[in-house]
PDB file of C-alpha atoms in Angstrom:
ATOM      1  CA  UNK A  21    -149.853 -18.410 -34.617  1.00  0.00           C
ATOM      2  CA  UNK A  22    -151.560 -20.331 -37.116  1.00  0.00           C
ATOM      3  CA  UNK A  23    -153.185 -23.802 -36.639  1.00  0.00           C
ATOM      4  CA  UNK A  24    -151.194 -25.247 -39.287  1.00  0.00           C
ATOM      5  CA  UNK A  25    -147.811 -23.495 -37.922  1.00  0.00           C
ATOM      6  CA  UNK A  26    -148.424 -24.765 -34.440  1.00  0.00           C
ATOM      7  CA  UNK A  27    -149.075 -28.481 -35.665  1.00  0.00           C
ATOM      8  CA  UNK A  28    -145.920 -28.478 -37.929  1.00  0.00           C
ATOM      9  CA  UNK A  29    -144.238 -26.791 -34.567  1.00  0.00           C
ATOM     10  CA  UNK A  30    -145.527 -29.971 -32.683  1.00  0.00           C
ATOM     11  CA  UNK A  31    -145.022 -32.409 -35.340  1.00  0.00           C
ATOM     12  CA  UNK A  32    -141.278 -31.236 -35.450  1.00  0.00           C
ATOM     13  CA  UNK A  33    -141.034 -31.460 -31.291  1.00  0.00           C
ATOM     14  CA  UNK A  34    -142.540 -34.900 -31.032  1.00  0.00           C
ATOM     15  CA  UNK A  35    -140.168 -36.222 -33.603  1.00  0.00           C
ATOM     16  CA  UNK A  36    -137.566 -34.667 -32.400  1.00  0.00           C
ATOM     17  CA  UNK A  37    -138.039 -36.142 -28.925  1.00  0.00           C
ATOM     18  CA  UNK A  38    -138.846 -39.586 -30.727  1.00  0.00           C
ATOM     19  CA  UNK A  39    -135.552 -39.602 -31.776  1.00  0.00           C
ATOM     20  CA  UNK A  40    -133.569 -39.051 -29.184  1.00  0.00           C
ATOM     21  CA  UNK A  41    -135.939 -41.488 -27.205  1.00  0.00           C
ATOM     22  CA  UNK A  42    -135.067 -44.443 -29.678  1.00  0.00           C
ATOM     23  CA  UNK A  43    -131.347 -43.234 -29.482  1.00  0.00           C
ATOM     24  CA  UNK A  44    -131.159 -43.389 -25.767  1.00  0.00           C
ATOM     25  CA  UNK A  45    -132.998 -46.816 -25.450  1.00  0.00           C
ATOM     26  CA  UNK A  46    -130.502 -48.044 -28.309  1.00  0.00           C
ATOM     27  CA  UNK A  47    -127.862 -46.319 -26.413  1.00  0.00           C
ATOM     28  CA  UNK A  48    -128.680 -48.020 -23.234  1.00  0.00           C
ATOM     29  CA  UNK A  49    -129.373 -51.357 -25.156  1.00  0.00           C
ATOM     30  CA  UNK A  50    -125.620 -51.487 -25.927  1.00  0.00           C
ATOM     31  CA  UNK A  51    -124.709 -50.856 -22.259  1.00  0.00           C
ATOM     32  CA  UNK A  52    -124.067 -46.967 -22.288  1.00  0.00           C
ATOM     33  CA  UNK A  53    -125.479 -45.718 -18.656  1.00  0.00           C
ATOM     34  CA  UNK A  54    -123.795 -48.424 -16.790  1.00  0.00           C
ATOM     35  CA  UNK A  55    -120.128 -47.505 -16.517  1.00  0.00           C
ATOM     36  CA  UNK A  56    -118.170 -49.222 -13.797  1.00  0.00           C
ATOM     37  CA  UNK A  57    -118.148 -46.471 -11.044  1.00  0.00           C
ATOM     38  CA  UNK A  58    -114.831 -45.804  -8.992  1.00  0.00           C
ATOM     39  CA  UNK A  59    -114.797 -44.363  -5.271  1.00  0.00           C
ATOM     40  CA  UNK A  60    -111.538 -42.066  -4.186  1.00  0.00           C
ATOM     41  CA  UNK A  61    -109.807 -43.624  -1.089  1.00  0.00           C
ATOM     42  CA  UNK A  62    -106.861 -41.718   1.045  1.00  0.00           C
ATOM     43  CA  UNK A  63    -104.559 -45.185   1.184  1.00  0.00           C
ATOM     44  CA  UNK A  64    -105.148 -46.524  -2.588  1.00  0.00           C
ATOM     45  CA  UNK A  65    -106.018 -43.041  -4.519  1.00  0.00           C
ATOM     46  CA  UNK A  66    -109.091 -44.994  -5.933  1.00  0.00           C
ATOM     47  CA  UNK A  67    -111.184 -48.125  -7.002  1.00  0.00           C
ATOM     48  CA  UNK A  68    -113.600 -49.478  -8.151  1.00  0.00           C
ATOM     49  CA  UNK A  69    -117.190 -48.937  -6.505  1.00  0.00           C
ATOM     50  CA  UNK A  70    -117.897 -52.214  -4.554  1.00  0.00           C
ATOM     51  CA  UNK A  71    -121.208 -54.370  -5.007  1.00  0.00           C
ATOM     52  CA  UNK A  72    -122.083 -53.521  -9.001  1.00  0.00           C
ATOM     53  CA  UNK A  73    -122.588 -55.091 -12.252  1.00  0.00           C
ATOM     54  CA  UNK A  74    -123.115 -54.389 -15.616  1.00  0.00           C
ATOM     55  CA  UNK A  75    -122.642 -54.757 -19.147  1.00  0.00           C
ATOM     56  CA  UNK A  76    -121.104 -52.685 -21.875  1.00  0.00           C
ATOM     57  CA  UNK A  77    -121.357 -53.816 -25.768  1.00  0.00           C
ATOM     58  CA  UNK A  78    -121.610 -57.300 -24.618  1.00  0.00           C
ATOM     59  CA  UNK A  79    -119.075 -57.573 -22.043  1.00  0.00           C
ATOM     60  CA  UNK A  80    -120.340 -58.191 -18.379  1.00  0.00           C
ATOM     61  CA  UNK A  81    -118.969 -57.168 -15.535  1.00  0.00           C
ATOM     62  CA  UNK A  82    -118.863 -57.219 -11.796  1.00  0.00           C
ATOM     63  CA  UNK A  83    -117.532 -56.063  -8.812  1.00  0.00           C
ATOM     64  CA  UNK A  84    -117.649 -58.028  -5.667  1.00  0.00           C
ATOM     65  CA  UNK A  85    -117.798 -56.330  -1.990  1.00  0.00           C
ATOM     66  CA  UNK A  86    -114.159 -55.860  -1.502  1.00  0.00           C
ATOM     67  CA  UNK A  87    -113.901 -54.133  -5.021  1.00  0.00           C
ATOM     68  CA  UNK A  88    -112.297 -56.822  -6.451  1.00  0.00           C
ATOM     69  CA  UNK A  89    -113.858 -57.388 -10.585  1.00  0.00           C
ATOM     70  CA  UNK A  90    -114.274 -61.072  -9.586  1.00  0.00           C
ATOM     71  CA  UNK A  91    -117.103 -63.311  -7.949  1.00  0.00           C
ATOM     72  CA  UNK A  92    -117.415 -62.822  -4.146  1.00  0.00           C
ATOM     73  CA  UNK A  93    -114.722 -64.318  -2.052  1.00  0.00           C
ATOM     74  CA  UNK A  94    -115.482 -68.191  -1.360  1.00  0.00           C
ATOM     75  CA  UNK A  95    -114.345 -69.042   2.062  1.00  0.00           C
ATOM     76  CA  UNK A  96    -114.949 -72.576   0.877  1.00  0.00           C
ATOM     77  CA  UNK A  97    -112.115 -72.382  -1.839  1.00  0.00           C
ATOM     78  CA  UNK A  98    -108.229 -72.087  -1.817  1.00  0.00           C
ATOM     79  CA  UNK A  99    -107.508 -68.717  -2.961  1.00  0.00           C
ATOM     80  CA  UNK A 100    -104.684 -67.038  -4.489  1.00  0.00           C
ATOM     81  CA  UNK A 101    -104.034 -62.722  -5.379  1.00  0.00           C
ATOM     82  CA  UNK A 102    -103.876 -61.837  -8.517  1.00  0.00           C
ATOM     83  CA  UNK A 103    -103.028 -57.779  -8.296  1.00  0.00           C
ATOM     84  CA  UNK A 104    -102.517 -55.653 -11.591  1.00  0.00           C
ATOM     85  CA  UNK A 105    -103.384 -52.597 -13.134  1.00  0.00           C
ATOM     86  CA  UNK A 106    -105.851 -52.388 -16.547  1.00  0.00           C
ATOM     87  CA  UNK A 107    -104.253 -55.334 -17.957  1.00  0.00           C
ATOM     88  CA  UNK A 108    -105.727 -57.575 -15.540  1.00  0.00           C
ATOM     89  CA  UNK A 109    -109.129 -55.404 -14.575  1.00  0.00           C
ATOM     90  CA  UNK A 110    -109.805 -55.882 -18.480  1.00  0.00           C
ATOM     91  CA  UNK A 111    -111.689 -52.979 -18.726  1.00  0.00           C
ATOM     92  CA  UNK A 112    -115.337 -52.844 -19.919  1.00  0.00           C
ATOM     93  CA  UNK A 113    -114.006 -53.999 -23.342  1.00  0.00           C
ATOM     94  CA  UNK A 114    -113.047 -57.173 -22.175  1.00  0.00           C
ATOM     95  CA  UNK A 115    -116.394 -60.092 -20.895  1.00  0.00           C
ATOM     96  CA  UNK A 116    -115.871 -61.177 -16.916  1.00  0.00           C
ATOM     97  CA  UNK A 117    -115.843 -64.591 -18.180  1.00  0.00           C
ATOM     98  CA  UNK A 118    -113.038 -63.784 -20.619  1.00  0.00           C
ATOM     99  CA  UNK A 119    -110.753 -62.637 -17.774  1.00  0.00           C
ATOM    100  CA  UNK A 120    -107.127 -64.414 -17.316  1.00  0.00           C
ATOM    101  CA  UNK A 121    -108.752 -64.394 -13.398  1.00  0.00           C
ATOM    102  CA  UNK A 122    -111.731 -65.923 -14.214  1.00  0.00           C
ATOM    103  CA  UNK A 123    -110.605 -68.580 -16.588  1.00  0.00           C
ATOM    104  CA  UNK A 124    -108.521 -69.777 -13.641  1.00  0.00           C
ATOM    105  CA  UNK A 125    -110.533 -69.972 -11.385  1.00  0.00           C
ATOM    106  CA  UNK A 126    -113.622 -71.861 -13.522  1.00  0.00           C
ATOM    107  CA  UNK A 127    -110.608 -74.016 -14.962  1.00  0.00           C
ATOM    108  CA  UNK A 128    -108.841 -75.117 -11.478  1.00  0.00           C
ATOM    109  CA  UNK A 129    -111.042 -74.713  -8.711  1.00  0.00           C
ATOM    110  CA  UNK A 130    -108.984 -72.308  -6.963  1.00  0.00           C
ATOM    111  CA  UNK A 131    -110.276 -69.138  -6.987  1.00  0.00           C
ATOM    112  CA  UNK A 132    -108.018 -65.954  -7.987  1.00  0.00           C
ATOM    113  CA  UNK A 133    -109.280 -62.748  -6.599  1.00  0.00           C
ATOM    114  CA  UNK A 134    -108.793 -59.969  -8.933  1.00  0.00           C
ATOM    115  CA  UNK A 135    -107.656 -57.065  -7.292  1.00  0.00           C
ATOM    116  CA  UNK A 136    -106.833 -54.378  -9.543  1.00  0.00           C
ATOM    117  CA  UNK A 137    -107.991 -50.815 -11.282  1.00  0.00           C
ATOM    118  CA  UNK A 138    -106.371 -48.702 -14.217  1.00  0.00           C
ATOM    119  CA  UNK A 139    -103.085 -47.514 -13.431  1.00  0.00           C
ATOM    120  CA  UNK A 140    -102.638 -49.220 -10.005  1.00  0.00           C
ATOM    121  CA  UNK A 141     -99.040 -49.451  -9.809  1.00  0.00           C
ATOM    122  CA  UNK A 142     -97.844 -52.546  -7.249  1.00  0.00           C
ATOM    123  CA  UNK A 143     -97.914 -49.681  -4.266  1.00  0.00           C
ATOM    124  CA  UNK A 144    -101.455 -49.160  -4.768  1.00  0.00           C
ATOM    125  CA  UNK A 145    -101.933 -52.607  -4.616  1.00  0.00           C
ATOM    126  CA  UNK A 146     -99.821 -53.237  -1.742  1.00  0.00           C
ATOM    127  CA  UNK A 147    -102.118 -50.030   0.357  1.00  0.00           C
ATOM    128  CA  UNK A 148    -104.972 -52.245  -0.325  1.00  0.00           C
ATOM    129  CA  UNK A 149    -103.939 -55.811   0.832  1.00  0.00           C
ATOM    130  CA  UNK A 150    -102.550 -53.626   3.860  1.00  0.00           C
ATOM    131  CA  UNK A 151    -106.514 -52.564   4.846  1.00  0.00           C
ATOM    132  CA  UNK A 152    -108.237 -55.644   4.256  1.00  0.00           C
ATOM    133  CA  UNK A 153    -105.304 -58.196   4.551  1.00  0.00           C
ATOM    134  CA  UNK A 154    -104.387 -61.547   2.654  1.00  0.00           C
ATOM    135  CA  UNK A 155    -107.538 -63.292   2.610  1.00  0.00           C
ATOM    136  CA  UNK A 156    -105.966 -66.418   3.465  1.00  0.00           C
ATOM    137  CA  UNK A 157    -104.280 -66.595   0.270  1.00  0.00           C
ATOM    138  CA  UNK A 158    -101.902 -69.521  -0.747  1.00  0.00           C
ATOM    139  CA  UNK A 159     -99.927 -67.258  -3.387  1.00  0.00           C
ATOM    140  CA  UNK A 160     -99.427 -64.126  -4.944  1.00  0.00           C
ATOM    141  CA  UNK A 161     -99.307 -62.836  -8.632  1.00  0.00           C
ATOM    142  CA  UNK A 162     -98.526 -59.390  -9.197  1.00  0.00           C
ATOM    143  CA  UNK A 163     -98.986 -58.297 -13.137  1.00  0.00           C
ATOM    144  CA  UNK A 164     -97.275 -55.264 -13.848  1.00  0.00           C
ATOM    145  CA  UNK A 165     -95.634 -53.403 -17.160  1.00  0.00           C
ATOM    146  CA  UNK A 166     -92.009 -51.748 -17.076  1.00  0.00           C
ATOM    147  CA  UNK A 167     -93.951 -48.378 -16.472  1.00  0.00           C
ATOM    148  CA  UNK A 168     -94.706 -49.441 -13.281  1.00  0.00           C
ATOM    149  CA  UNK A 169     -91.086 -49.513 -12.003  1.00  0.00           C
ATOM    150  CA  UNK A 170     -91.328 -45.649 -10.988  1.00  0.00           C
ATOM    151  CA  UNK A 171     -95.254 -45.306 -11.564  1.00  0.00           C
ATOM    152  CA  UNK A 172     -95.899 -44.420  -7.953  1.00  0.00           C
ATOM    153  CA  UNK A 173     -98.558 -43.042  -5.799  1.00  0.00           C
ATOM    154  CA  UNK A 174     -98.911 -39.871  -6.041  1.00  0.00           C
ATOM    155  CA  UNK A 175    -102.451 -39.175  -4.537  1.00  0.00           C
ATOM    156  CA  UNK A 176    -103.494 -37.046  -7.541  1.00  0.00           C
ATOM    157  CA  UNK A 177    -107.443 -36.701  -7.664  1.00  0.00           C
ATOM    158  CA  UNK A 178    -108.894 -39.253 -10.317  1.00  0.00           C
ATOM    159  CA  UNK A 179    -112.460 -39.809  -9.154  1.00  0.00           C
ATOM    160  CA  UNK A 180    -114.718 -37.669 -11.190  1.00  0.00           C
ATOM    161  CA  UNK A 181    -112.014 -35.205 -12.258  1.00  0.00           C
ATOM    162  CA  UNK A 182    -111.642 -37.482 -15.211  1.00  0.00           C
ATOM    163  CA  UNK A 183    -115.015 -38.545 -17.202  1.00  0.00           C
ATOM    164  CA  UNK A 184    -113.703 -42.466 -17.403  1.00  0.00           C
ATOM    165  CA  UNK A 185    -113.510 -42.143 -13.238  1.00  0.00           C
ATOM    166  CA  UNK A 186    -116.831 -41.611 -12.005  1.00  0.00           C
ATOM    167  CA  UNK A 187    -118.276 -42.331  -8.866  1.00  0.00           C
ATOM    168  CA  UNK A 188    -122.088 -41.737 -10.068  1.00  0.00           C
ATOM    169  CA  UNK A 189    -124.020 -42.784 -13.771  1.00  0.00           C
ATOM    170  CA  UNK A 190    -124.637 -39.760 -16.244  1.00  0.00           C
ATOM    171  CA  UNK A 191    -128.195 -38.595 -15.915  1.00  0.00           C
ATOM    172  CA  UNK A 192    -128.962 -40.677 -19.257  1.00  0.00           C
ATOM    173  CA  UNK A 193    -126.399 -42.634 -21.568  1.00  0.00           C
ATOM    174  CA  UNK A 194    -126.713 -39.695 -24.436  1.00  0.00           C
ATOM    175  CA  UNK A 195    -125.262 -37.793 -22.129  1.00  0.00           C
ATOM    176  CA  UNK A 196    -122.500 -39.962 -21.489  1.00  0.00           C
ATOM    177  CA  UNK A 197    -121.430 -40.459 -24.858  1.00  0.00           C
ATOM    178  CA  UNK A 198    -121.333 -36.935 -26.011  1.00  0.00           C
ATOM    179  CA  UNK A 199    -119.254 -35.876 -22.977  1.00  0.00           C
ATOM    180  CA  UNK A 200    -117.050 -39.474 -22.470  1.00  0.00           C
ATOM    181  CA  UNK A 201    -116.428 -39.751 -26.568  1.00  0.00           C
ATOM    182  CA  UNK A 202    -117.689 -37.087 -28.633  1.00  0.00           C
ATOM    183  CA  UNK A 203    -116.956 -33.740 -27.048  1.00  0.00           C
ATOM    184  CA  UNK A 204    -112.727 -34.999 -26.257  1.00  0.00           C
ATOM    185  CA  UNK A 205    -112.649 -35.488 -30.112  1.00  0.00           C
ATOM    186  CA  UNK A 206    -113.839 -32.409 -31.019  1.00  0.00           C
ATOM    187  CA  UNK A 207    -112.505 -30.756 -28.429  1.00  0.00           C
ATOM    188  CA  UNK A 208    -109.113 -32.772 -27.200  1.00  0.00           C
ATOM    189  CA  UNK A 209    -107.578 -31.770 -23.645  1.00  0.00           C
ATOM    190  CA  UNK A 210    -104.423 -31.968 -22.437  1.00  0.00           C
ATOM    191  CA  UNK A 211    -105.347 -33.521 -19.511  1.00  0.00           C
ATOM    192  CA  UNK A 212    -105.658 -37.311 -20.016  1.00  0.00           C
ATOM    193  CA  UNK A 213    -106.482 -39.931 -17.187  1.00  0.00           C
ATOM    194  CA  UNK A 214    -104.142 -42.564 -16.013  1.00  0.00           C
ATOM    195  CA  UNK A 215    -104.965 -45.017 -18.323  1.00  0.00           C
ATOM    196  CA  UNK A 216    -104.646 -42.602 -21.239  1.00  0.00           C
ATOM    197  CA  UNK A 217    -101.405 -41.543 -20.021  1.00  0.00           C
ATOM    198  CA  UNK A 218     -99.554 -44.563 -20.359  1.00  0.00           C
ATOM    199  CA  UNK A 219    -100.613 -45.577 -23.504  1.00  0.00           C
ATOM    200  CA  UNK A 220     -99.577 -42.076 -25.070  1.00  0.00           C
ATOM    201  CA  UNK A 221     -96.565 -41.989 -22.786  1.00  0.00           C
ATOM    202  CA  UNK A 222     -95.673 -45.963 -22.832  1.00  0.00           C
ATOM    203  CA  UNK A 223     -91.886 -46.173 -21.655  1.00  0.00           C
ATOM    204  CA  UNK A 224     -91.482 -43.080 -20.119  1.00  0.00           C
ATOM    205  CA  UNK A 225     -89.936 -42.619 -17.347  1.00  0.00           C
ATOM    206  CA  UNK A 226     -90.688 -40.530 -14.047  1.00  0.00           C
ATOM    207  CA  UNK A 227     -87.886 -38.632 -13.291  1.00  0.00           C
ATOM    208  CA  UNK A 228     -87.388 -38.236  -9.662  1.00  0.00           C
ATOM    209  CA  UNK A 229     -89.560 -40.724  -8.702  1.00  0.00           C
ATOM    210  CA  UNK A 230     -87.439 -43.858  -6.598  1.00  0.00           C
ATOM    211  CA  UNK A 231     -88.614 -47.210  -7.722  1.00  0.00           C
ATOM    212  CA  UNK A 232     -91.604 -48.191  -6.499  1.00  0.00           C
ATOM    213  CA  UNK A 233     -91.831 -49.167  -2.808  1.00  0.00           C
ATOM    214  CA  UNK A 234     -94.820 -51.761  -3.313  1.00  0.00           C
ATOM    215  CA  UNK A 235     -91.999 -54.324  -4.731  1.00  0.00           C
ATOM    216  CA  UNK A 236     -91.082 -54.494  -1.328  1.00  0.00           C
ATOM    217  CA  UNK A 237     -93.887 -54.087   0.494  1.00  0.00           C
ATOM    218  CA  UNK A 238     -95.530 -56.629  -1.045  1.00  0.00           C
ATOM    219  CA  UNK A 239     -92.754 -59.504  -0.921  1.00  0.00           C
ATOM    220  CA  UNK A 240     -92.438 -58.075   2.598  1.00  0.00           C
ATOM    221  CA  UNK A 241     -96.453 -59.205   3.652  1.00  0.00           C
ATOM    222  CA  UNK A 242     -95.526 -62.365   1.512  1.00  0.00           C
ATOM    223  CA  UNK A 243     -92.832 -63.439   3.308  1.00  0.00           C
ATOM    224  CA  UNK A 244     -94.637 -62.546   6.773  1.00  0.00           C
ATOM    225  CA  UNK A 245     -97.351 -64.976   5.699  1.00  0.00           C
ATOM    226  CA  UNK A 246     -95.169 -67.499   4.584  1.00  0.00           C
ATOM    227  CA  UNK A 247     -96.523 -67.420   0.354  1.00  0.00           C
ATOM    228  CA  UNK A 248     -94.390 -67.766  -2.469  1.00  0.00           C
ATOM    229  CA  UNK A 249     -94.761 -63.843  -4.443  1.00  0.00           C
ATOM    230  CA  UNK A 250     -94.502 -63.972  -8.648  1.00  0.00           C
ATOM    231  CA  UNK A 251     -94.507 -60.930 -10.637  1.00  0.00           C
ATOM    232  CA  UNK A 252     -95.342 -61.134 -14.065  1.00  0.00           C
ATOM    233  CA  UNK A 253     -93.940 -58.807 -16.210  1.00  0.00           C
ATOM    234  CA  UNK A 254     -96.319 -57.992 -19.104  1.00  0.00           C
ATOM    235  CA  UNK A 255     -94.533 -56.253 -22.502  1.00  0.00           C
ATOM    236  CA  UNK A 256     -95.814 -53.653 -23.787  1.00  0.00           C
ATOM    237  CA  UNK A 257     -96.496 -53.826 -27.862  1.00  0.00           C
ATOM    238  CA  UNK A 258     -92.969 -51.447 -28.116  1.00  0.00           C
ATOM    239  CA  UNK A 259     -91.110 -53.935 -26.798  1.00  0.00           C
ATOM    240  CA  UNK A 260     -92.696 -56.608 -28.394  1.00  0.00           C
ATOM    241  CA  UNK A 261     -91.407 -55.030 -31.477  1.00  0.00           C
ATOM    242  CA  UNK A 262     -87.963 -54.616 -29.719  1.00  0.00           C
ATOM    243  CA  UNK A 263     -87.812 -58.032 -28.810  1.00  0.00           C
ATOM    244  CA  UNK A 264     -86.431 -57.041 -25.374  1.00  0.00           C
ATOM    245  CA  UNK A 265     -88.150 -55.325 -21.991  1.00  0.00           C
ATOM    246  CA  UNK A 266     -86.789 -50.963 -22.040  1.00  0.00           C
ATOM    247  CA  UNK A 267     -84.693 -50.405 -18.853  1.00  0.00           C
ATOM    248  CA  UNK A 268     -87.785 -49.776 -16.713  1.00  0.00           C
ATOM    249  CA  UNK A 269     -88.564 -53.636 -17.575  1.00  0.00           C
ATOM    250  CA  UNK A 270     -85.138 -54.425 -16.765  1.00  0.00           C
ATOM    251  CA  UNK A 271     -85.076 -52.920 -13.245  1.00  0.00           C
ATOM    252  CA  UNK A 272     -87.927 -54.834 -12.543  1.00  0.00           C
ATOM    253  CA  UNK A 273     -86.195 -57.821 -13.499  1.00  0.00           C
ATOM    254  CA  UNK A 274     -83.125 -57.216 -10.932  1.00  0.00           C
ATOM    255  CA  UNK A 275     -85.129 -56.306  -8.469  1.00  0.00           C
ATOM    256  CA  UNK A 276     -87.130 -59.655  -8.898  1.00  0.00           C
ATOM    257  CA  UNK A 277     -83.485 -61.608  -9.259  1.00  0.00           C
ATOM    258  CA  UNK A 278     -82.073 -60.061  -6.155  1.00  0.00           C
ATOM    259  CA  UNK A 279     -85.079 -61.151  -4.047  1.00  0.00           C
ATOM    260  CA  UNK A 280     -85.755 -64.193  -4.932  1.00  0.00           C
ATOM    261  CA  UNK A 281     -88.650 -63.206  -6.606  1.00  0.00           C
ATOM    262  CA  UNK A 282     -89.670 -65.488  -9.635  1.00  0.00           C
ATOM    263  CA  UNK A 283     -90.823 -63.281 -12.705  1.00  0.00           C
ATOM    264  CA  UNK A 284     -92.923 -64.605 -15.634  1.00  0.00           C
ATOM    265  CA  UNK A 285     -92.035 -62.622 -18.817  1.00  0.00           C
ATOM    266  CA  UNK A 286     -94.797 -63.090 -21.575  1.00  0.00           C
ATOM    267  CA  UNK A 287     -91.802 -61.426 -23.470  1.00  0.00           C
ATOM    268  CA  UNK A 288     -90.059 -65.082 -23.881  1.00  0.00           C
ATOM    269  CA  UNK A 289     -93.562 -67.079 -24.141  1.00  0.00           C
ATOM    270  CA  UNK A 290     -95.076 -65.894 -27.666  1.00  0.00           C
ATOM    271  CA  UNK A 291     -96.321 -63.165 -27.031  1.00  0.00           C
ATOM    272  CA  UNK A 292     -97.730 -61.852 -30.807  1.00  0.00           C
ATOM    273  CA  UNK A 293     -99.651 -58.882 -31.600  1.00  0.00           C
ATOM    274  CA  UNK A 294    -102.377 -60.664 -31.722  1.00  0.00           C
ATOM    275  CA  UNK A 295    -102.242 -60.715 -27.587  1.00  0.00           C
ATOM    276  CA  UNK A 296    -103.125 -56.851 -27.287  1.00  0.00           C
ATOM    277  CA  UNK A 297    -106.023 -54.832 -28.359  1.00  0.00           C
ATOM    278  CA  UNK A 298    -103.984 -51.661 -28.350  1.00  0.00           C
ATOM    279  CA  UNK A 299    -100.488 -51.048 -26.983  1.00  0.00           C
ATOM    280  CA  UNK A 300    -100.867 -52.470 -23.792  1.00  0.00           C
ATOM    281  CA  UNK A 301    -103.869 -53.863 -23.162  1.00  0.00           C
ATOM    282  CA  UNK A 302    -104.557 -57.819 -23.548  1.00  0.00           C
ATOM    283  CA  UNK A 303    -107.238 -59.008 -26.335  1.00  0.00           C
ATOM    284  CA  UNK A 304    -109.563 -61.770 -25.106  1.00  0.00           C
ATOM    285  CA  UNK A 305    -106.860 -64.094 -26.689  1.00  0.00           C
ATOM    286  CA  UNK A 306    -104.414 -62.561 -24.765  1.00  0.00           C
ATOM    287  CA  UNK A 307    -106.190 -63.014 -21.244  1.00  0.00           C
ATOM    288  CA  UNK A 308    -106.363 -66.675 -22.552  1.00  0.00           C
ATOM    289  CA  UNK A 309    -102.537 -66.815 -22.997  1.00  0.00           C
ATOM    290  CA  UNK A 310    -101.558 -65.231 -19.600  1.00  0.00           C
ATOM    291  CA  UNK A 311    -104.221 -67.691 -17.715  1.00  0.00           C
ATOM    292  CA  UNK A 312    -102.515 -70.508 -19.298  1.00  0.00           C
ATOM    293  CA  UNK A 313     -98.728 -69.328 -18.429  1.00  0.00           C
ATOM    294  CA  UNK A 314    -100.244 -68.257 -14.877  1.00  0.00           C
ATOM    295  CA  UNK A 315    -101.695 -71.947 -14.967  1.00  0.00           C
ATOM    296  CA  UNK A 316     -98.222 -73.654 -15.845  1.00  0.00           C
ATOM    297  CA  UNK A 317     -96.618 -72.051 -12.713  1.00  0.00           C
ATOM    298  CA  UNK A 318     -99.196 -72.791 -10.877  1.00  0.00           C
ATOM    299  CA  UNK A 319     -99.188 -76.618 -11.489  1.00  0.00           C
ATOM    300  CA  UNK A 320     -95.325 -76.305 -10.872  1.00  0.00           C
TER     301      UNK A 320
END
């Protein structure tokens, strides 16, 4: 091979491995590489990985020792359960400070645990209260959508079986976004993760499926510790556009009126598009909204 071949060959190498060098490290500067990590459990399906932090495009977050995406628990403060699915985790898209949970707590002095993951349904939630108990909690909030009246457990693997589940980093964030973004666009599955599902499936229903036990479970552990259990029923953008909950939404509500359970429907407190950042999910303005209607009750 010629000296002037083999240069150009090495030329071409070097910048090709420049390249990809400056897009990793910008890559990594925008918080690819540090995806929340979730660990499979036999009583909850899964969660998130205890005792990490991070930050994606700007928005921190963290993940205290119980798994819960809030500070550690204060055993100097009041404290009160806030349980939910991805409307209340916030996902990486949404800050830790920006957090209906967290503005709470900064803003009353109580703190609100935030025990949630994507697609926990209120069984899920009521597994894990079951294994690590109440933590001396003075009240309980329980977010949920009308999905969530038959969304139950149904043990399904989760935990890397889906790329936005995993329980370990990519081996370098170019990596990550060519199989997490790229690849399912030019290649879409049919297999979607939790999340996914219900926002391409929002209303459906799950035939077959009884309504979910962790209603009952949960007012059950209430009512055994002698708190007050709220549910707040979050709308999902087709029924803001309805202007009424679908009959999953509406079960929910019966259930809550023939056990005494209050129920907080955004539906009936201005809820505007301007609330969500897709169909479901809140916008930071929208996990500024639900703090302050969670606040109200509270100061009732």
């Amino acid at each position: 091979m010629k000296t002037s071949t083999r240069r150009k060959l090495i030329l071409l190498l070097g910048g090709a491995i420049l390249f990809l060098l400056i897009i990793e490290i910008s890559l990594r500067i925008a918080g690819f590489g540090q995806m929340p990590l979730y660990t499979a459990s036999d009583e909850w399906e899964y969660m998130t990985t205890p005792n990490q932090s991070g930050s994606r495009l700007g928005n921190r977050f963290y993940i205290n020792a119980y798994g819960m995406r809030c500070d550690e628990v204060d055993s100097t403060k009041r404290h009160i359960l806030g349980l939910g699915d991805s409307v209340l985790f916030g996902g990486a898209q949404t800050d830790q400070d920006s957090l209906a949970t967290s503005l709470i707590t900064q803003e009353t002095g109580i703190q609100m645990l935030n025990i949630s993951a994507g697609s926990w349904g209120p069984d899920n939630c009521a597994a894990y209260l079951r294994h690590y108990g109440l933590f001396n909690a003075e009240a309980l909030f329980l977010q949920v959508s009308s999905h969530d009246a038959h969304d139950n457990i149904s043990h399904e693997p989760v935990v890397d079986v889906h790329p936005s589940y995993p329980s370990k980093q990519f081996c370098c964030a170019t990596v990550e976004v060519l199989i997490r973004y790229v690849l399912p666009r030019l290649m879409p599955s049919s297999q979607k993760d939790p999340d996914q599902k219900v926002l391409s499936e929002s209303g459906i229903r799950k035939d077959g499926k009884p309504f979910n036990p962790g209603f009952a479970q949960l007012k059950a552990m209430c009512d055994s510790a002698h708190i007050p259990m709220v549910v707040y029923l979050h709308a999902e953008q087709t029924e803001l556009s309805a202007g009424k909950y679908n009959d999953q939404g509406d079960e929910i509500i019966a259930w809550c009126a023939a056990n005494n359970v209050p129920v907080i429907k955004d539906l009936d407190l201005g809820l505007t598009t301007s609330d969500f950042r897709d169909n479901i999910h809140l916008s930071a303005h929208g996990q500024r909204n639900m703090a302050n209607h969670l606040k109200r009750y509270l100061k009732q």
